[in-house]
Coordinates of C-alpha atoms and ligand atoms in Angstrom, one line a residue:
Chain K
X2 CA 8.5 30.0 1.8
X3 CA 7.3 32.1 4.6
X4 CA 8.6 31.2 8.1
X5 CA 5.6 32.3 10.1
X6 CA 5.1 30.2 13.1
X7 CA 2.6 27.3 13.1
X8 CA -1.0 28.3 13.6
X9 CA -1.7 29.4 17.2
X10 CA -4.8 27.3 17.6
X11 CA -4.5 25.3 20.8
X12 CA -4.0 21.6 20.3
X13 CA -6.2 19.3 22.4
X14 CA -4.2 18.1 25.4
X15 CA -3.1 14.5 25.3
X16 CA -3.2 14.3 21.5
X17 CA 0.1 15.8 20.7
X18 CA 2.3 12.9 19.7
X19 CA 5.5 12.5 21.5
X20 CA 8.3 14.3 19.7
X21 CA 6.4 17.2 18.4
X22 CA 8.6 19.3 20.6
X23 CA 11.2 18.8 18.0
X24 CA 9.7 21.8 16.2
X25 CA 12.5 24.2 17.3
X26 CA 15.5 22.1 16.7
X27 CA 15.9 22.4 13.0
X28 CA 12.9 20.4 11.7
X29 CA 12.8 21.0 7.9
X30 CA 10.5 23.9 7.2
X31 CA 7.3 22.3 5.9
X32 CA 5.7 23.3 2.7
X33 CA 2.2 24.6 3.2
X34 CA -0.7 23.7 1.0
X35 CA -1.4 24.7 -2.6
X36 CA -4.7 26.1 -3.9
X37 CA -6.6 23.5 -6.0
X38 CA -9.2 24.4 -8.5
X39 CA -11.4 21.9 -10.3
X40 CA -13.3 23.5 -13.2
X41 CA -16.2 21.8 -14.9
X42 CA -14.7 18.3 -14.3
X43 CA -16.6 15.3 -15.5
X44 CA -15.9 11.6 -15.6
X45 CA -17.7 9.0 -17.7
X46 CA -16.3 5.6 -17.1
X47 CA -15.7 3.5 -20.2
X48 CA -18.7 1.6 -21.3
X49 CA -21.1 3.7 -19.1
X50 CA -23.6 6.2 -20.3
X51 CA -24.2 8.1 -17.1
X52 CA -21.3 10.2 -15.8
X53 CA -20.0 9.2 -12.4
X54 CA -19.0 12.9 -11.9
X55 CA -20.7 15.7 -13.8
X56 CA -19.4 19.2 -14.2
X57 CA -17.8 19.4 -10.8
X58 CA -16.3 22.8 -10.0
X59 CA -14.7 23.7 -6.7
X60 CA -11.9 25.9 -5.3
X61 CA -10.0 24.5 -2.4
X62 CA -8.1 27.3 -0.7
X63 CA -4.5 26.6 0.1
X64 CA -3.9 24.9 3.5
X65 CA -7.5 23.9 4.0
X66 CA -8.9 20.5 4.8
X67 CA -12.0 19.8 2.8
X68 CA -14.2 16.9 3.6
X69 CA -16.3 15.2 0.9
X70 CA -19.4 13.6 2.4
X71 CA -22.2 11.9 0.6
X72 CA -23.9 8.6 0.1
X73 CA -22.1 5.5 -1.2
X74 CA -21.6 5.6 -4.9
X75 CA -22.1 9.4 -5.3
X76 CA -18.7 9.9 -6.8
X77 CA -16.5 11.0 -3.8
X78 CA -13.7 8.7 -4.6
X79 CA -13.8 9.3 -8.3
X80 CA -13.7 13.1 -7.8
X81 CA -10.8 12.8 -5.4
X82 CA -8.8 10.5 -7.6
X83 CA -9.0 12.8 -10.5
X84 CA -6.8 15.3 -8.6
X85 CA -3.8 12.9 -8.7
X86 CA -5.0 11.4 -12.0
X87 CA -5.4 7.8 -10.7
X88 CA -8.6 8.4 -12.7
X89 CA -8.3 10.6 -15.8
X90 CA -11.1 13.1 -16.1
X91 CA -13.2 12.9 -19.2
X92 CA -13.3 16.6 -19.4
X93 CA -12.6 19.7 -17.4
X94 CA -9.6 21.4 -15.9
X95 CA -7.7 20.8 -12.6
X96 CA -5.0 23.2 -11.4
X97 CA -2.7 23.3 -8.4
X98 CA -1.5 26.8 -7.6
X99 CA -2.5 27.7 -11.2
X100 CA -0.5 24.8 -12.8
X101 CA -2.5 22.6 -15.1
X102 CA -2.3 19.1 -13.7
X103 CA -3.5 17.4 -16.8
X104 CA -0.4 18.5 -18.7
X105 CA 2.0 16.9 -16.2
X106 CA 3.5 13.4 -16.2
X107 CA 1.1 11.6 -13.9
X108 CA 3.8 9.6 -12.1
X109 CA 5.7 12.8 -11.2
X110 CA 2.5 14.5 -10.3
X111 CA 1.6 11.7 -7.8
X112 CA 5.0 12.1 -6.1
X113 CA 3.9 15.7 -5.2
X114 CA 0.5 14.6 -3.8
X115 CA 0.2 12.5 -0.7
X116 CA -2.2 9.6 -1.0
X117 CA -3.8 7.7 1.9
X118 CA -6.4 5.0 1.5
X119 CA -8.6 3.1 3.9
X120 CA -6.9 -0.2 3.3
X121 CA -3.5 1.5 4.0
X122 CA -1.6 -0.5 1.4
X123 CA 1.7 -0.6 3.2
X124 CA 4.2 -2.8 1.3
X125 CA 4.5 -5.9 3.5
X126 CA 8.0 -6.9 2.3
X127 CA 9.5 -3.5 3.1
X128 CA 10.4 -2.3 6.6
X129 CA 8.5 0.7 8.0
X130 CA 11.4 2.9 7.2
X131 CA 11.5 1.7 3.6
X132 CA 7.8 2.2 3.2
X133 CA 8.1 5.8 4.4
X134 CA 11.2 6.5 2.4
X135 CA 9.6 5.4 -0.9
X136 CA 8.8 8.7 -2.4
X137 CA 11.9 10.6 -1.1
X138 CA 14.0 7.9 -2.8
X139 CA 12.1 8.2 -6.0
X140 CA 12.7 11.9 -5.9
X141 CA 16.4 11.2 -5.5
X142 CA 16.9 12.5 -1.9
X143 CA 20.3 11.4 -0.5
X144 CA 20.5 8.7 2.1
X145 CA 21.1 11.0 5.1
X146 CA 18.3 13.4 4.4
X147 CA 15.9 10.5 3.7
X148 CA 16.8 8.7 7.0
X149 CA 16.4 11.9 9.0
X150 CA 13.1 12.6 7.4
X151 CA 11.9 9.1 8.2
X152 CA 12.8 9.4 11.9
X153 CA 11.3 12.9 12.1
X154 CA 8.0 11.6 10.7
X155 CA 7.9 8.5 12.9
X156 CA 8.4 10.9 15.9
X157 CA 5.7 13.1 14.6
X158 CA 3.1 10.3 15.0
X159 CA 4.4 9.0 18.2
X160 CA 6.2 5.9 16.9
X161 CA 9.7 5.8 18.4
X162 CA 12.1 5.4 15.5
X163 CA 14.4 3.1 17.3
X164 CA 11.6 0.7 17.9
X165 CA 9.6 0.9 14.7
X166 CA 12.1 1.9 12.0
X167 CA 13.1 -1.7 11.1
X168 CA 9.8 -3.4 11.9
X169 CA 7.6 -4.8 9.2
X170 CA 4.0 -3.8 8.6
X171 CA 2.5 -6.9 10.0
X172 CA 4.3 -6.3 13.3
X173 CA 2.2 -3.2 13.8
X174 CA -1.3 -2.7 15.1
X175 CA -4.0 -1.4 12.7
X176 CA -3.8 2.1 14.2
X177 CA 0.0 2.1 14.0
X178 CA -0.1 1.0 10.4
X179 CA -2.5 3.8 9.5
X180 CA -0.2 6.3 11.1
X181 CA 2.6 4.9 8.9
X182 CA 0.2 5.2 5.9
X183 CA -0.2 8.9 6.7
X184 CA 3.5 9.7 7.1
X185 CA 4.4 7.7 4.0
X186 CA 2.1 10.2 2.2
X187 CA 3.7 13.1 4.0
X188 CA 7.3 11.9 3.4
X189 CA 8.3 14.2 0.6
X190 CA 6.4 17.1 2.1
X191 CA 3.8 17.3 -0.6
X192 CA 1.6 20.5 -0.6
X193 CA -1.5 18.4 -1.2
X194 CA -2.9 15.3 0.4
X195 CA -5.7 13.1 -0.8
X196 CA -7.3 10.8 1.9
X197 CA -10.0 8.3 1.1
X198 CA -11.8 7.3 4.3
X199 CA -8.3 6.9 5.9
X200 CA -9.6 6.0 9.4
X201 CA -12.7 4.2 8.2
X202 CA -11.5 0.7 9.0
X203 CA -10.4 1.4 12.6
X204 CA -12.5 0.9 15.8
X205 CA -14.2 4.0 17.2
X206 CA -11.7 4.7 19.9
X207 CA -8.6 4.3 17.7
X208 CA -10.4 6.4 15.1
X209 CA -11.0 9.3 17.4
X210 CA -7.4 9.1 18.6
X211 CA -6.2 9.1 15.0
X212 CA -8.5 12.0 14.1
X213 CA -7.3 14.1 17.0
X214 CA -3.7 13.3 16.3
X215 CA -4.1 14.1 12.6
X216 CA -5.9 17.3 13.4
X217 CA -3.0 18.4 15.6
X218 CA -0.6 17.5 12.8
X219 CA -2.6 19.4 10.2
X220 CA -2.8 22.5 12.3
X221 CA 1.0 22.7 12.0
X222 CA 1.4 21.5 8.5
X223 CA -1.4 23.4 6.8
X224 CA -1.5 21.1 3.8
X225 CA -4.3 21.3 1.3
X226 CA -6.3 18.1 2.0
X227 CA -9.2 16.4 0.3
X228 CA -10.6 14.0 2.8
X229 CA -13.4 11.6 1.8
X230 CA -15.6 10.2 4.6
X231 CA -18.9 8.5 5.2
X232 CA -18.9 9.8 8.7
X233 CA -20.5 13.3 9.1
X234 CA -19.2 13.6 12.6
X235 CA -15.7 13.0 11.3
X236 CA -16.2 15.7 8.7
X237 CA -17.4 18.1 11.4
X238 CA -14.4 17.4 13.6
X239 CA -11.7 17.6 10.9
X240 CA -13.0 19.8 8.0
X241 CA -12.3 23.4 7.6
X242 CA -15.0 23.1 5.0
X243 CA -17.4 20.3 4.1
X244 CA -18.7 19.5 0.7
X245 CA -22.0 17.7 0.9
X246 CA -22.3 15.8 -2.4
X247 CA -25.3 14.2 -4.1
X248 CA -25.6 12.0 -7.1
X249 CA -22.8 12.4 -9.7
X250 CA -20.9 14.4 -7.2
X251 CA -23.3 17.3 -7.4
X252 CA -22.3 19.9 -4.8
X253 CA -25.3 20.4 -2.6
X254 CA -23.6 22.6 -0.1
X255 CA -19.9 23.6 0.3
X256 CA -19.4 25.5 3.5
X257 CA -17.8 25.6 6.9
X258 CA -19.0 23.0 9.4
X259 CA -20.7 25.7 11.5
X260 CA -22.6 27.1 8.5
X261 CA -23.7 23.7 7.5
X262 CA -25.0 23.0 10.9
X263 CA -26.6 26.5 11.3
X264 CA -28.0 26.8 7.8
X265 CA -28.3 23.5 6.0
X266 CA -29.1 24.3 2.3
X267 CA -31.9 21.8 2.1
X268 CA -33.5 18.7 3.6
X269 CA -30.9 16.6 2.0
X270 CA -28.1 18.3 3.9
X271 CA -30.3 18.4 7.0
X272 CA -30.5 14.6 6.8
X273 CA -26.7 14.5 7.0
X274 CA -26.6 16.8 10.0
X275 CA -29.1 14.7 11.8
X276 CA -30.5 16.0 15.1
X277 CA -28.9 18.2 17.7
X278 CA -27.4 20.7 15.3
X279 CA -27.1 23.3 18.1
X280 CA -25.2 21.0 20.4
X281 CA -23.0 19.9 17.4
X282 CA -22.2 23.5 16.7
X283 CA -21.1 24.0 20.3
X284 CA -18.8 21.0 19.7
X285 CA -17.0 23.1 17.0
X286 CA -16.0 26.0 19.2
X287 CA -13.2 25.9 21.7
X288 CA -13.5 27.5 25.1
X289 CA -10.2 29.3 24.7
X290 CA -11.5 31.0 21.5
X291 CA -14.2 33.0 23.3
X292 CA -13.9 36.3 25.2
X293 CA -13.9 34.9 28.7
X294 CA -15.6 36.5 31.7
X295 CA -13.2 37.8 34.3
X296 CA -12.3 35.1 36.9
X297 CA -14.0 35.5 40.2
X298 CA -12.7 34.3 43.5
X299 CA -14.9 31.3 43.9
X300 CA -13.5 27.9 43.1
X301 CA -15.4 26.5 40.1
X302 CA -15.5 23.3 38.1
X303 CA -13.1 23.8 35.3
X304 CA -12.4 22.8 31.7
X305 CA -9.2 23.2 29.7
X306 CA -8.9 26.0 27.1
X307 CA -8.9 23.4 24.3
X308 CA -12.2 21.9 25.5
X309 CA -15.2 22.6 23.3
X310 CA -18.3 24.5 24.3
X311 CA -20.0 21.1 24.3
X312 CA -17.7 20.1 27.1
X313 CA -18.5 23.3 28.9
X314 CA -22.2 22.6 28.6
X315 CA -21.6 19.1 29.9
X316 CA -19.8 20.6 32.9
X317 CA -22.6 23.1 33.6
X318 CA -25.2 20.3 33.6
X319 CA -23.1 17.8 35.4
X320 CA -22.1 20.2 38.2
X321 CA -25.3 22.2 38.2
X322 CA -22.9 25.1 38.0
X323 CA -23.7 28.7 37.0
X324 CA -20.2 29.2 35.8
X325 CA -17.3 27.2 34.6
X326 CA -13.6 28.1 34.9
X327 CA -11.4 27.8 31.9
X328 CA -7.8 26.8 32.7
X329 CA -4.5 26.6 30.9
X330 CA -2.7 23.4 30.3
X331 CA -0.7 24.3 33.5
X332 CA -3.8 24.8 35.5
X333 CA -3.8 28.6 35.6
X334 CA -7.4 30.1 35.4
X335 CA -7.8 32.2 32.2
X336 CA -11.4 33.2 32.9
X337 CA -14.9 31.9 33.2
X338 CA -17.9 31.0 31.0
X339 CA -21.6 30.8 31.8
X340 CA -24.6 29.5 30.0
X341 CA -25.2 32.9 28.2
X342 CA -21.7 32.7 26.9
X343 CA -22.6 29.5 25.1
X344 CA -25.8 30.8 23.5
X345 CA -24.0 34.0 22.5
X346 CA -21.3 32.1 20.9
X347 CA -23.7 29.9 19.0
X348 CA -25.6 33.1 17.8
X349 CA -22.4 34.7 16.5
X350 CA -21.5 31.6 14.5
X351 CA -18.5 30.5 16.5
X352 CA -15.0 31.8 16.2
X353 CA -14.1 30.3 12.8
Chain F
X28 CA 25.6 -55.0 -2.0
X29 CA 29.3 -55.3 -1.9
X30 CA 29.4 -55.8 -5.6
X31 CA 27.4 -52.6 -6.1
X32 CA 29.6 -50.5 -3.8
X33 CA 32.7 -51.8 -5.5
X34 CA 31.1 -50.9 -8.9
X35 CA 30.4 -47.4 -7.7
X36 CA 34.0 -47.3 -6.3
X37 CA 35.5 -48.2 -9.6
X38 CA 33.3 -45.8 -11.6
X39 CA 33.2 -42.8 -9.3
X40 CA 34.8 -40.5 -11.8
X41 CA 32.3 -41.4 -14.5
X42 CA 29.4 -41.1 -12.2
X43 CA 30.5 -37.8 -10.9
X44 CA 31.1 -36.6 -14.4
X45 CA 27.6 -37.7 -15.5
X46 CA 26.0 -36.3 -12.3
X47 CA 27.6 -33.0 -13.0
X48 CA 26.3 -33.0 -16.6
X49 CA 22.9 -34.0 -15.4
X50 CA 22.9 -31.1 -12.9
X51 CA 24.1 -28.7 -15.6
X52 CA 21.5 -29.7 -18.1
X53 CA 18.7 -29.4 -15.5
X54 CA 20.1 -26.1 -14.2
X55 CA 20.4 -24.6 -17.7
X56 CA 16.8 -25.7 -18.6
X57 CA 15.5 -24.3 -15.3
X58 CA 17.2 -20.9 -15.8
X59 CA 15.7 -20.6 -19.3
X60 CA 12.3 -21.8 -18.2
X61 CA 12.3 -19.4 -15.3
X62 CA 13.0 -16.5 -17.6
X63 CA 10.3 -17.6 -20.1
X64 CA 7.8 -18.7 -17.4
X65 CA 8.0 -15.5 -15.4
X66 CA 7.8 -13.4 -18.5
X67 CA 4.7 -15.3 -19.6
X68 CA 3.2 -15.0 -16.2
X69 CA 4.0 -11.3 -16.0
X70 CA 2.4 -10.6 -19.4
X71 CA -0.7 -12.6 -18.8
X72 CA -1.6 -12.5 -15.1
X73 CA -4.2 -9.7 -15.3
X74 CA -5.8 -10.9 -18.6
X75 CA -8.3 -13.7 -18.0
X76 CA -8.0 -15.0 -21.6
X77 CA -4.3 -14.6 -21.7
X78 CA -3.6 -16.4 -18.4
X79 CA -6.0 -19.2 -19.2
X80 CA -4.3 -19.7 -22.5
X81 CA -0.8 -19.6 -20.9
X82 CA -1.8 -22.2 -18.3
X83 CA -3.6 -24.4 -20.8
X84 CA -0.8 -24.4 -23.3
X85 CA 2.0 -25.1 -20.8
X86 CA -0.2 -27.7 -19.2
X87 CA -0.6 -29.5 -22.5
X88 CA 3.2 -29.6 -23.0
X89 CA 3.4 -31.6 -19.8
X90 CA 1.1 -34.3 -21.2
X91 CA 3.4 -35.1 -24.1
X92 CA 5.3 -38.3 -23.3
X93 CA 8.9 -37.6 -22.8
X94 CA 10.1 -40.2 -25.3
X95 CA 7.8 -38.9 -27.9
X96 CA 8.9 -35.3 -27.4
X97 CA 12.6 -36.1 -27.4
X98 CA 12.1 -38.3 -30.5
X99 CA 10.2 -35.6 -32.3
X100 CA 12.9 -33.1 -31.5
X101 CA 15.6 -35.1 -33.3
X102 CA 14.7 -34.0 -36.8
X103 CA 14.5 -30.4 -35.7
X104 CA 17.5 -30.1 -33.3
X105 CA 19.5 -33.2 -33.8
X106 CA 21.0 -35.2 -30.9
X107 CA 22.7 -34.2 -27.6
X108 CA 22.4 -31.2 -25.4
X109 CA 20.1 -29.0 -27.5
X110 CA 17.0 -31.3 -27.7
X111 CA 17.5 -32.2 -24.0
X112 CA 17.5 -28.7 -22.8
X113 CA 14.6 -27.7 -25.0
X114 CA 12.5 -30.7 -23.8
X115 CA 13.3 -29.9 -20.2
X116 CA 12.3 -26.3 -20.7
X117 CA 9.0 -27.3 -22.2
X118 CA 8.3 -29.5 -19.2
X119 CA 9.3 -26.8 -16.7
X120 CA 7.1 -24.1 -18.0
X121 CA 3.8 -25.0 -16.4
X122 CA 4.7 -24.9 -12.7
X123 CA 6.7 -21.7 -13.1
X124 CA 4.2 -19.9 -15.3
X125 CA 1.2 -20.9 -13.2
X126 CA 2.8 -20.0 -9.9
X127 CA 3.9 -16.6 -11.3
X128 CA 0.3 -15.9 -12.3
X129 CA -1.1 -17.0 -8.9
X130 CA 1.6 -15.1 -7.0
X131 CA 0.9 -11.9 -8.9
X132 CA -2.8 -12.2 -8.6
X133 CA -2.5 -12.6 -4.9
X134 CA -0.9 -9.2 -4.4
X135 CA -3.7 -7.2 -2.8
X136 CA -5.3 -4.5 -5.0
X137 CA -4.8 -2.0 -2.2
X138 CA -1.1 -2.5 -2.5
X139 CA -1.1 -1.9 -6.2
X140 CA -3.3 1.1 -5.6
X141 CA -0.9 2.4 -3.0
X142 CA 2.0 1.9 -5.4
X143 CA 0.3 3.8 -8.2
X144 CA -0.8 6.5 -5.7
X145 CA 2.8 7.1 -4.6
X146 CA 3.9 7.7 -8.2
X147 CA 5.5 4.3 -9.0
X148 CA 5.4 3.5 -12.7
X149 CA 4.4 0.0 -13.9
X150 CA 8.0 -1.3 -14.3
X151 CA 9.1 -0.1 -10.8
X152 CA 5.9 -1.5 -9.3
X153 CA 6.6 -4.9 -11.0
X154 CA 10.2 -5.0 -9.9
X155 CA 9.9 -3.4 -6.4
X156 CA 6.5 -4.6 -5.3
X157 CA 4.8 -7.3 -7.4
X158 CA 7.7 -9.7 -8.1
X159 CA 9.1 -9.6 -4.6
X160 CA 5.7 -10.3 -3.1
X161 CA 5.1 -13.2 -5.6
X162 CA 8.6 -14.5 -5.2
X163 CA 7.9 -17.2 -2.6
X164 CA 5.3 -18.8 -4.9
X165 CA 7.4 -18.4 -8.0
X166 CA 10.3 -20.1 -6.2
X167 CA 8.0 -23.0 -5.3
X168 CA 7.1 -23.3 -9.0
X169 CA 10.8 -23.4 -9.9
X170 CA 11.4 -26.0 -7.3
X171 CA 8.6 -28.3 -8.6
X172 CA 9.9 -27.9 -12.1
X173 CA 13.4 -28.8 -11.0
X174 CA 12.2 -32.0 -9.3
X175 CA 10.2 -32.9 -12.4
X176 CA 13.1 -32.3 -14.8
X177 CA 15.7 -34.1 -12.8
X178 CA 13.8 -37.3 -13.5
X179 CA 12.9 -36.5 -17.0
X180 CA 16.5 -35.6 -17.8
X181 CA 17.5 -39.2 -17.3
X182 CA 15.5 -40.1 -20.4
X183 CA 17.6 -37.7 -22.4
X184 CA 20.2 -40.4 -22.9
X185 CA 17.7 -41.6 -25.6
X186 CA 18.7 -38.7 -27.8
X187 CA 22.4 -39.0 -26.8
X188 CA 21.9 -36.3 -24.2
X189 CA 24.2 -35.9 -21.2
X190 CA 23.7 -37.1 -17.7
X191 CA 23.0 -40.1 -15.5
X192 CA 20.5 -41.5 -17.9
X193 CA 23.4 -42.9 -19.8
X194 CA 24.2 -45.2 -16.9
X195 CA 20.6 -46.3 -16.7
X196 CA 20.2 -46.9 -20.4
X197 CA 23.6 -48.6 -20.7
X198 CA 22.8 -50.9 -17.8
X199 CA 19.4 -51.8 -19.0
X200 CA 20.5 -52.6 -22.5
X201 CA 23.1 -55.0 -21.2
X202 CA 20.8 -56.8 -18.8
X203 CA 22.1 -60.3 -17.9
X204 CA 25.7 -59.3 -18.3
X205 CA 28.0 -58.7 -15.3
X206 CA 27.3 -55.4 -13.5
X207 CA 24.4 -54.4 -15.7
X208 CA 22.0 -54.1 -12.8
X209 CA 24.6 -52.3 -10.7
X210 CA 25.2 -49.8 -13.4
X211 CA 21.4 -49.0 -13.9
X212 CA 21.1 -48.8 -10.1
X213 CA 24.0 -46.4 -9.7
X214 CA 22.4 -44.1 -12.3
X215 CA 19.0 -44.3 -10.7
X216 CA 20.4 -43.6 -7.2
X217 CA 22.4 -40.8 -8.7
X218 CA 19.3 -39.1 -10.0
X219 CA 17.6 -39.4 -6.5
X220 CA 20.7 -38.0 -4.8
X221 CA 20.7 -35.1 -7.3
X222 CA 17.1 -34.4 -6.7
X223 CA 17.7 -34.2 -2.9
X224 CA 20.7 -32.0 -3.5
X225 CA 18.6 -29.6 -5.6
X226 CA 15.9 -29.6 -2.8
X227 CA 18.5 -28.7 -0.3
X228 CA 19.7 -25.9 -2.5
X229 CA 16.2 -24.5 -2.8
X230 CA 15.8 -24.6 0.9
X231 CA 18.8 -22.4 1.2
X232 CA 17.7 -20.1 -1.7
X233 CA 14.3 -19.7 -0.1
X234 CA 15.8 -18.6 3.2
X235 CA 18.2 -16.2 1.5
X236 CA 15.8 -14.6 -1.0
X237 CA 12.4 -14.4 0.8
X238 CA 12.0 -10.7 1.8
X239 CA 12.2 -10.5 5.6
X240 CA 8.9 -8.8 5.9
X241 CA 7.2 -11.9 4.4
X242 CA 8.8 -14.2 6.9
X243 CA 8.1 -12.5 10.2
Ligands
ATP405 N1 -13.7 1.8 -12.3 C1 -15.0 2.0 -12.5 N2 -15.6 1.6 -13.6 C2 -16.9 1.9 -13.8 N3 -17.7 2.5 -12.9 C3 -17.1 2.9 -11.7 C4 -15.8 2.7 -11.5 N4 -15.5 3.2 -10.2 C5 -16.6 3.7 -9.8 N5 -17.6 3.6 -10.6 C6 -19.0 4.0 -10.5 O1 -19.0 5.4 -10.3 C7 -19.8 5.9 -9.3 C8 -19.1 6.6 -8.2 O2 -18.2 5.8 -7.6 P1 -17.2 6.2 -6.4 O3 -16.3 5.1 -6.1 O4 -16.6 7.5 -6.8 O5 -18.3 6.5 -5.2 P2 -18.0 6.9 -3.7 O6 -18.8 8.1 -3.5 O7 -16.6 6.9 -3.4 O8 -18.7 5.7 -3.0 P3 -18.3 5.0 -1.6 O9 -18.7 5.9 -0.5 O10 -19.1 3.7 -1.6 O11 -16.8 4.8 -1.6 C9 -20.5 4.6 -8.8 O12 -21.8 4.5 -9.4 C10 -19.6 3.5 -9.2 O13 -20.4 2.3 -9.4
MG406 MG1 -15.2 5.8 -2.2

């Protein structure tokens, strides 16, 4: 396992959960993602004539988060669940770092793949700690290692272990339960995670909070993630790539969010993008990722380095400003941006 | 009243002995019925035909008059403990089986999905997730069966079975003679006290065995 530092991408301020500072003091080295390949995978449900998924082929590079978006019933869940074999493919091949998943024992396979669902499915009769410790225990981890891992993960999502460890699921808010659902899936440090509309049942504010928090987590963990969502905005915010799926899980476009916004493959994809594609693209690029103009002496309205260009545009309009200063988290000015910087960035396709 | 109390005083040892036998025969039957009923529930809960058949069959058992059942068991099993236990098991099956089925069906599909998704096999899921979640209902079924059979067990004296029924039958067969009523009354009250004692026991068992997460 390489010990290169976590990705340098800046994390949005205020979304880093308490305790992520624990990085340095001996946190177990995380296992990064594995490359997943689905080749010509089909699923025909028993008693049905039409396949639910037809000849689906996709490569998911190691450490990337891929969002499946598409209309209800198009086969997103079916496709995703074939990876951990909750649904057995009718035909095709699925590999994880080259290893043929269909030849493995499905129970053992699932312990190596994190799984998060919209309904969360915490076990109500088990404490939070027992819920999180489930897979490590099945894998035979010793007590101490398991307990340490549970506390580490609770910290990671901002749930103080002392307060939450021995609570029960129904003593937690919906958002807190969903965080536990996520860390239960992460417990044994699987290289791959499958997430089926994990934040779909939460209110918009909690959802955005969970998304940001999860994004910050993923920037450090670099798992390979299949993330199913109805919400195109969510896909834009979280996905390294987005797969826009049609009937029977047909891949209409599989591309980075920026490319999907800039060059939607057809009207179908365009309908997902909706309006304001240019503004949405600005929302994908962070101010700190651009070459900034040198800072002048004038005092300007400012945004943080982790703000998006959409925020910069907002500041330009709101303050009727020619230029906006970009500042560090400790308030130091890094440089400036003007309107032309935004259009130039949009032309060059962002920094991804 | 005085005469009754003095009767009880003179026969305390007998009454305690028979009360103990009564409790033992009910306890034995309930343990066997729990094993059978839970097994039947576990194997049929997710099959519509199977669970309907299980509930219908065990329900039919309950409609057989106890005298008739005990009498019919004599040629097969003779007299004494065996036919008594068998009859009580037969009567106990419905509440336990049905509550096991209901309890297992009430486990949310999302929870089973999560169990499967984390790599738990069917046996582990049953033992670690489904049965613990269904347990409060199963226990209610066991309790109902116990109440039911404490009463029915009194009739076992008819096949020379053990228990307080002997007091009742003896007393009733000697009606008119001295202490006959007192004897029957002592047996009857004994059954009621025993039923209350079992209920108390279940109260304690429920407190001790319901997973904490289901109580909070
Ligand atoms: N267990 C099943 N048996 C038979 N057909 C199924 C089963 N599960 C799903 N299907 C069918 O397969 C198709 C794809 O379903 P799937 O659940 O994968 O869709 P989805 O894209 O996840 O939809 P949604 O966005 O509503 O969750 C649908 O037509 C659905 O009716
Ligand atoms: Mg779905």
